[in-house]
Every structure is written in C-alpha cells, then in structure tokens.
Tab-separated table of C-alpha atoms in Angstrom:
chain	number	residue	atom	x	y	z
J	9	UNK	CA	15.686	51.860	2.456
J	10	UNK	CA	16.391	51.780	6.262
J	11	UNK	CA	19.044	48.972	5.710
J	12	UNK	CA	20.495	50.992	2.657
J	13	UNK	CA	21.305	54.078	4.995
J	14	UNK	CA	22.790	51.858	8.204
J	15	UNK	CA	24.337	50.247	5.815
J	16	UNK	CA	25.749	53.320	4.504
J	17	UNK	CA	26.474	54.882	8.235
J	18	UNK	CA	28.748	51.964	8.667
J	19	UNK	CA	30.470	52.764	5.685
J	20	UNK	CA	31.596	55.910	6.364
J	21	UNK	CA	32.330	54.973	10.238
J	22	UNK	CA	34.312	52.336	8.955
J	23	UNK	CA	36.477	54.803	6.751
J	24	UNK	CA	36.703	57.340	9.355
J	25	UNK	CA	38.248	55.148	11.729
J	26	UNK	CA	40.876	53.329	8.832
J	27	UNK	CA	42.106	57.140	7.804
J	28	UNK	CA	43.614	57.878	11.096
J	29	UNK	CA	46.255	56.053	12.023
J	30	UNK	CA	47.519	54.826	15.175
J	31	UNK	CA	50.915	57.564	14.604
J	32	UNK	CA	48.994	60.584	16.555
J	33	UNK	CA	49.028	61.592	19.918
J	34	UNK	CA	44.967	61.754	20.162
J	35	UNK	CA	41.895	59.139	19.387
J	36	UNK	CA	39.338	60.154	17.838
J	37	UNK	CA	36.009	58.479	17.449
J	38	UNK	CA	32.623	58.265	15.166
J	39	UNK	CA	30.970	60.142	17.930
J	40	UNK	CA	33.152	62.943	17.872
J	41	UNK	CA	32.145	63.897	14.539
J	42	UNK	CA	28.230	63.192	15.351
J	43	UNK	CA	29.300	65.925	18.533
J	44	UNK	CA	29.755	68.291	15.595
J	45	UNK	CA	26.074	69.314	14.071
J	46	UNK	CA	24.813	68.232	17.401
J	47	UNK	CA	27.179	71.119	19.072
J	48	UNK	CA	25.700	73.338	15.987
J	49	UNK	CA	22.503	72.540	16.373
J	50	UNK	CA	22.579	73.065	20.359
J	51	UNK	CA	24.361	76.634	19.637
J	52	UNK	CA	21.739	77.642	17.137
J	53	UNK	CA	19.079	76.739	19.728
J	54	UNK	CA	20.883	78.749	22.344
J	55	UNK	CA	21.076	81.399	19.918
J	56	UNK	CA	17.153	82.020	19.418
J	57	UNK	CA	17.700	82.085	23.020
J	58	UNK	CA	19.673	84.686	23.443
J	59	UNK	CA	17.974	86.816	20.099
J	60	UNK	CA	14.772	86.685	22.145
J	61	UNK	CA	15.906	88.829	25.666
J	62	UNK	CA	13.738	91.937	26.024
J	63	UNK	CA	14.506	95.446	24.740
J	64	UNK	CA	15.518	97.634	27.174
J	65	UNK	CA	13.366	100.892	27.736
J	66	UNK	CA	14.831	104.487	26.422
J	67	UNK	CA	12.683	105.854	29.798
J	68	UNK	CA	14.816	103.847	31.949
J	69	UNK	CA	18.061	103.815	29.787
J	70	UNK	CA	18.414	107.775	29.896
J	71	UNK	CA	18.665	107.678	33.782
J	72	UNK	CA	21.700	105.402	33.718
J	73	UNK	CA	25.612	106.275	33.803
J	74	UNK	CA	29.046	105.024	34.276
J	75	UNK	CA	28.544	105.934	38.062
J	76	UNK	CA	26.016	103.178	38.413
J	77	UNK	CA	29.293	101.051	37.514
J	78	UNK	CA	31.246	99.380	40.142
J	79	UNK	CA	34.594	101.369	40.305
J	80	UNK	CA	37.133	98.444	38.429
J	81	UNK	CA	34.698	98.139	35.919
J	82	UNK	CA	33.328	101.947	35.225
J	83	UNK	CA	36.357	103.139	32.704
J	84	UNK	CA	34.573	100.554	30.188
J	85	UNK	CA	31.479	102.825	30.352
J	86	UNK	CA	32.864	105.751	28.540
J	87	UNK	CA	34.439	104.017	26.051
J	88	UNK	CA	32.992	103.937	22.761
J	89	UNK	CA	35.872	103.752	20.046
J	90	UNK	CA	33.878	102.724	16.898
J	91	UNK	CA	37.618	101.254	15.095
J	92	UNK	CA	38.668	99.232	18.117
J	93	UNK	CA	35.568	97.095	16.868
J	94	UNK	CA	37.314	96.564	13.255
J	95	UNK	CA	40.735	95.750	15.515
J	96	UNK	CA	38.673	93.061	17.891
J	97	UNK	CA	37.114	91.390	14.425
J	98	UNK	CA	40.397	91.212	13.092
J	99	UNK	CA	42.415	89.528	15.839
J	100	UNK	CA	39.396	87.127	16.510
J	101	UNK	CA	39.369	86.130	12.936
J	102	UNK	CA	43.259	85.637	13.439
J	103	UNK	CA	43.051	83.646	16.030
J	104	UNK	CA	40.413	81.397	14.567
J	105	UNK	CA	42.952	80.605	11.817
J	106	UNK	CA	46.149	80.183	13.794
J	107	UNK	CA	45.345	76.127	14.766
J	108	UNK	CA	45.063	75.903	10.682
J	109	UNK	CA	48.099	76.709	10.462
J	110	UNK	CA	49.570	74.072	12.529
J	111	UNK	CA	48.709	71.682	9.469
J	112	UNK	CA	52.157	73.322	7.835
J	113	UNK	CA	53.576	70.958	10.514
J	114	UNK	CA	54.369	67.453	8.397
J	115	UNK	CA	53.560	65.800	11.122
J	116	UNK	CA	50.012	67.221	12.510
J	117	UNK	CA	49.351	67.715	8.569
J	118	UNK	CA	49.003	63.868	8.560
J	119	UNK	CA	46.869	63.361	10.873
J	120	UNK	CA	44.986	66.815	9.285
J	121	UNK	CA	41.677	64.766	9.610
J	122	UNK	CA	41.683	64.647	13.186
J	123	UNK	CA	43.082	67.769	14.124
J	124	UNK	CA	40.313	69.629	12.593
J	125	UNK	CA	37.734	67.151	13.726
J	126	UNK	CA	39.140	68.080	17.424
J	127	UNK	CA	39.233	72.057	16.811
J	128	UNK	CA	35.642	72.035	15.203
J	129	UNK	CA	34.730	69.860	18.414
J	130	UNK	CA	36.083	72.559	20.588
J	131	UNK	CA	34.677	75.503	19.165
J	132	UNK	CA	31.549	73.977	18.932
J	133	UNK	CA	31.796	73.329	22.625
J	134	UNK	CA	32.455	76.687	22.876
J	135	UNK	CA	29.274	77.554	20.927
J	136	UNK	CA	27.445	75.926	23.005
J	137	UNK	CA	28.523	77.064	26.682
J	138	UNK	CA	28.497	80.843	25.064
J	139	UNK	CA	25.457	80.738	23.816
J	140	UNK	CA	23.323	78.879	26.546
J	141	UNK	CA	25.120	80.525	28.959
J	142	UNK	CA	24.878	84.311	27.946
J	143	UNK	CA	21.072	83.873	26.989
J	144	UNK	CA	20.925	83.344	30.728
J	145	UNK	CA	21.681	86.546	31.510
J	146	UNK	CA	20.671	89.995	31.769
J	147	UNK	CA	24.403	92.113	32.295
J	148	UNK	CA	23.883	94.915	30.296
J	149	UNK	CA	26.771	95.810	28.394
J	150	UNK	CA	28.679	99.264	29.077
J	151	UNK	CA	27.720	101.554	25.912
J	152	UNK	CA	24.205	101.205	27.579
J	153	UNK	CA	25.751	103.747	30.589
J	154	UNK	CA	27.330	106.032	27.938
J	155	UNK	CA	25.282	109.220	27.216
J	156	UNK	CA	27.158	109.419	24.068
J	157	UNK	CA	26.429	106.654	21.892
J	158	UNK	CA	22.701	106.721	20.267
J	159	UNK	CA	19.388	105.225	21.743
J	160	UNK	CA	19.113	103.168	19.432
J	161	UNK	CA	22.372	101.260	19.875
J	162	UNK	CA	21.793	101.351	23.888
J	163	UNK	CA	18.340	99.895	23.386
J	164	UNK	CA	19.211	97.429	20.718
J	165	UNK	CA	19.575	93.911	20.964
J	166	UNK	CA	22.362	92.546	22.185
J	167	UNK	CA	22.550	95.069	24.815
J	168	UNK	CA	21.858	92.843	27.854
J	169	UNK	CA	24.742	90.223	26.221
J	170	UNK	CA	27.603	91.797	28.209
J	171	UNK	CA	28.664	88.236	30.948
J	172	UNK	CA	30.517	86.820	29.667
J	173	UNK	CA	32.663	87.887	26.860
J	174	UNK	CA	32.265	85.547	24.342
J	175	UNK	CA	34.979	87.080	21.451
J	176	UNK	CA	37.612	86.797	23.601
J	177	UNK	CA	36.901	83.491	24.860
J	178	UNK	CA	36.437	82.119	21.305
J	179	UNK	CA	40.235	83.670	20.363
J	180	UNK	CA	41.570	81.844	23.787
J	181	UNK	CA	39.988	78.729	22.532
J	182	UNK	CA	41.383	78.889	19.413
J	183	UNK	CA	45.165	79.689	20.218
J	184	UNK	CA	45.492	77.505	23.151
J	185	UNK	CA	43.966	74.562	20.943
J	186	UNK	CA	46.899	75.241	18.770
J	187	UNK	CA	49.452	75.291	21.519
J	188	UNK	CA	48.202	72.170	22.927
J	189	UNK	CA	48.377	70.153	19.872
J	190	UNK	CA	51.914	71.663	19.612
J	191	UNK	CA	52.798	70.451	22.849
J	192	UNK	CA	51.766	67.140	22.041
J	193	UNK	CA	53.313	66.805	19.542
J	194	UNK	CA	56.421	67.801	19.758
J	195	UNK	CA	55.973	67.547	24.094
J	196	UNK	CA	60.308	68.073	24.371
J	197	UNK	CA	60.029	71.110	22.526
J	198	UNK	CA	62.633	73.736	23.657
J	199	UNK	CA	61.834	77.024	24.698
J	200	UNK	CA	57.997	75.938	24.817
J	201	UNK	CA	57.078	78.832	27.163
J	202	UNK	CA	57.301	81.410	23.554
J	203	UNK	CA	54.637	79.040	22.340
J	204	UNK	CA	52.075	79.238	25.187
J	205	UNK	CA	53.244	83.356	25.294
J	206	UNK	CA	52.018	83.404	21.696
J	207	UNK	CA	48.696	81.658	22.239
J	208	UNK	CA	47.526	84.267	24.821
J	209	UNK	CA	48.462	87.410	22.860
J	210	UNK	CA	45.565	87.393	20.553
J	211	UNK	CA	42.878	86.984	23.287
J	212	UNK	CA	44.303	89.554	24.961
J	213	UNK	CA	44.131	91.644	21.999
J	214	UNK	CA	40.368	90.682	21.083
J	215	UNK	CA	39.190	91.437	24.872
J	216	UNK	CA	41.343	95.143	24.580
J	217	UNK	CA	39.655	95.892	21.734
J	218	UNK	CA	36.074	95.144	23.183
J	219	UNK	CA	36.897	97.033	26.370
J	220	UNK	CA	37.349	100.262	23.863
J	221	UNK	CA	34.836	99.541	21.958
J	222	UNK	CA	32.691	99.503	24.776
J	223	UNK	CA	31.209	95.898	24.017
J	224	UNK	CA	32.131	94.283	27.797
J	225	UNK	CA	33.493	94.836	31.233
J	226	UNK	CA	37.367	94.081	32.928
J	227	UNK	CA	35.155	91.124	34.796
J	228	UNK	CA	33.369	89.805	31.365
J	229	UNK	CA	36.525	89.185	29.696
J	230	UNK	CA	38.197	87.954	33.043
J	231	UNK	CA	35.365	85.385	33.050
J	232	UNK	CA	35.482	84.437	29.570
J	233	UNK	CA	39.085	83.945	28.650
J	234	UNK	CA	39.621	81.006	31.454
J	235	UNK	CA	36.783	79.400	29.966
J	236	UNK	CA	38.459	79.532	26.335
J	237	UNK	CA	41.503	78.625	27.087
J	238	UNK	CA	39.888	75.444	29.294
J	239	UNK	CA	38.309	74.461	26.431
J	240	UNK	CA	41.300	75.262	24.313
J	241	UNK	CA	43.483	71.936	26.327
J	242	UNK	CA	40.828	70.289	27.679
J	243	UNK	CA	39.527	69.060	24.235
J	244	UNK	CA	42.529	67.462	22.879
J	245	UNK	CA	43.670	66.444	26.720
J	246	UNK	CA	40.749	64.415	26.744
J	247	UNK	CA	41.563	62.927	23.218
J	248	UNK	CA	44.650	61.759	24.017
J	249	UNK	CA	45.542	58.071	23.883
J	250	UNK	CA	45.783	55.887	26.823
J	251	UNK	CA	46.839	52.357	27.158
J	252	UNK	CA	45.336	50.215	24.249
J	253	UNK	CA	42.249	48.786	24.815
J	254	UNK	CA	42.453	44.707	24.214
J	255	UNK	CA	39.237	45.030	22.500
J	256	UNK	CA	38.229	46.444	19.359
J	257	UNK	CA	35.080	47.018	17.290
J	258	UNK	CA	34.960	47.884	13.560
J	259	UNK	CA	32.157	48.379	11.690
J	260	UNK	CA	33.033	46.269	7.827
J	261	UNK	CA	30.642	46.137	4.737
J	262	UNK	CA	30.939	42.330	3.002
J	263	UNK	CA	28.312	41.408	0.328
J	264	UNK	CA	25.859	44.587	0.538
J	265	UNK	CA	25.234	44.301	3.874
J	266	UNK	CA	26.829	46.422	6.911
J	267	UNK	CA	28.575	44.237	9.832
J	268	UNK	CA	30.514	45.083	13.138
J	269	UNK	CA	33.368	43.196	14.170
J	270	UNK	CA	34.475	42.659	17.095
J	271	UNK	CA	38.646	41.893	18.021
J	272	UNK	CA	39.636	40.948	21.653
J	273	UNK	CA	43.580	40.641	21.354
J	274	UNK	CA	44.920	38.136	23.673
C-alpha cells in the first residue's frame, strides 16, 4: 500500500512539474503546493488561537472612552458606521478577485497553473502571519471606547483583535500580487505607474471603511498594509527564475513503480 501511494506522489509531482513550461517568468516547485494546506493548516491553528483570548469585563469596559485614545488615533473611537462594514466586505472581496483576473491576459492565462499556485501561496502566507500574529495580542479595538455601540458587541470576541489590521492587509496582498505578476510580465510596460496606482486603491478603500466602521486604528492599518503589500511582491519575487541550474531531478513512473531521475547537463 505504502509503495502504491509514493508511487502515486511521484505521479502527480511528475505532472506538476511537465504542465508548466519553461515560457514564464517564475519557477514553481512540488513544495510550493505542499506550502498550501500546510499554510491552511498553520492559519487554522492560529485561528483557535486567536478564538480563545479572554472576554473583556462590562465592569471595566463602561469606564473606558475615546479619551483613553492617543490623540492620532482617538477619531476611530467614535466611529461606528454599521454600512461602512458592507463597503469594507465588498472592496476586500474585490480585491481578492482582481489577480484572477489577470488570467484574461493570454499570456499569464498559460501559465494559469502557476499563477494561482503563487497567489494561494501568498495569501496563505498571509493567513498565517495574521493569524499567529494578532492572537498575540491584546489591542482592543476602538468600538470598545464608544459608549454608543452595545455591551455586547464591546465585550464580544474579537474585541481585543484590533493590531494589526488584517482586511486591509489581505486586499494589499491581493492587488499588489496582481501588479507584480503584471510587471513581470510585461516588465517594459508603458505608463506602469497607473498599474501600481490601481493596486493600492482597494486597500485603501478596505482600511477607510474599517476606520468608520470602527473595526481598527490609523496605526493598525498603517501596520498592516506594508505587510500585504510585502507579501504581495515578495512571493512571486522570490519565484522568479534565475540562471538554470545544470542539474535536474524528475520524478518518472516506468513499469508500476515510481523513479527519480536525475540530469546534470554538461
């Protein structure tokens, strides 16, 4: 049985690495899929993590206010528009679809496979950093100042999630992913500045929106967006191919059984 499934593994290694072709500006390799449910399964850990912070106390809440707020970050504390949380959901989920779209590009759509391998890399990364990160600590978020908005809600989980904000860093992720694989592809594009322009509007948007809804601080989304849009280049940066290795190792299947080659190219 054990054979059957290596066997099996080197299978579908073996197609994964025939289906891209060498015609795209990045590599990508068996372990970057494996990063994938690893990333997930890291991010659902961190998760439990962050689900299992304390309640705050309605003795102690009552006594706070927006005055207890540093002065560049108070305004956030008395803002508690209910419909700028519909706007922030909306340009998040827009930017989570924009690298998709890159795919209407002939060019990136060929290499489809590995562009989306690389994006669900990144946001996984990102899954991972937000999650382990904010479960680490205790910023509570501004509608906990803000007499106006219900116990309950002030109280509730999720309150002590406000550093750092994690929507907007997830929509600067997302776009800048898309302008990078634009840039590589087409790196003597003209006019290239509208492109990276584009890629920070929606971030910008999502981290408005959660200022007025009262979800997170100037200094939370200052802190998350940089660490989006990082991940956002970084990702494909580091997938980008070098100088051709002389050596090369594919994994074959001949007569049931699973068998790596290795190529050294004189």
């Amino acid at each position: 049985m054990l054979k059957v499934v290596l066997t099996g593994i080197l299978i579908l290694i073996n197609i994964f690495n025939l289906s891209f072709a060498q015609t795209c500006p990045y590599r990508v390799r068996a372990i970057d899929v494996i990063s994938i449910p690893v990333a997930g399964g890291l991010s659902y850990l961190g998760l439990k993590e962050l689900r299992a912070k304390p309640r705050l106390d309605s003795a102690y809440v009552v006594t706070l206010s927006p005055d207890d707020v540093n002065a560049f970050d108070r305004g956030a504390a008395r803002n508690n528009q209910s419909i700028a949380g519909v706007y922030s959901d909306a340009a998040l989920y827009t930017a989570i679809a924009i690298p998709f779209l890159t795919l209407a590009d002939k060019n990136i759509r060929h290499d489809g496979l590995k562009i989306v391998t690389l994006y669900l890399e990144t946001m996984g990364a990102m899954g991972v950093i937000y999650t382990w990160g904010v479960s680490q600590t205790r910023r509570k978020r501004p509608y906990v100042y803000n007499s106006e908005v219900e116990m309950e809600k002030r109280t509730g989980k999720g309150a002590l999630n406000s550093f750092f904000a994690g929507h907007p860093a997830a929509a600067a992720a997302s776009t800048f992913f898309a302008a990078k694989v634009l840039h590589d592809y087409y790196p003597d594009m003209k006019h290239e500045w509208i492109i990276w322009t584009a890629a920070s509007i929606p971030p910008a948007l999502v981290g408005y929106f959660r200022y007025k809804n009262g979800q997170h601080f100037p200094t939370d989304i200052i802190a998350g967006l940089p660490i989006g849009v990082a991940l956002g280049i970084l990702i494909p940066e580091i997938h980008k191919r070098r100088k051709d290795s002389n050596i090369s190792i594919i994994p074959t299947y001949y007569n049931k059984t699973g068998i790596v080659s290795f190529t050294y190219k004189f």
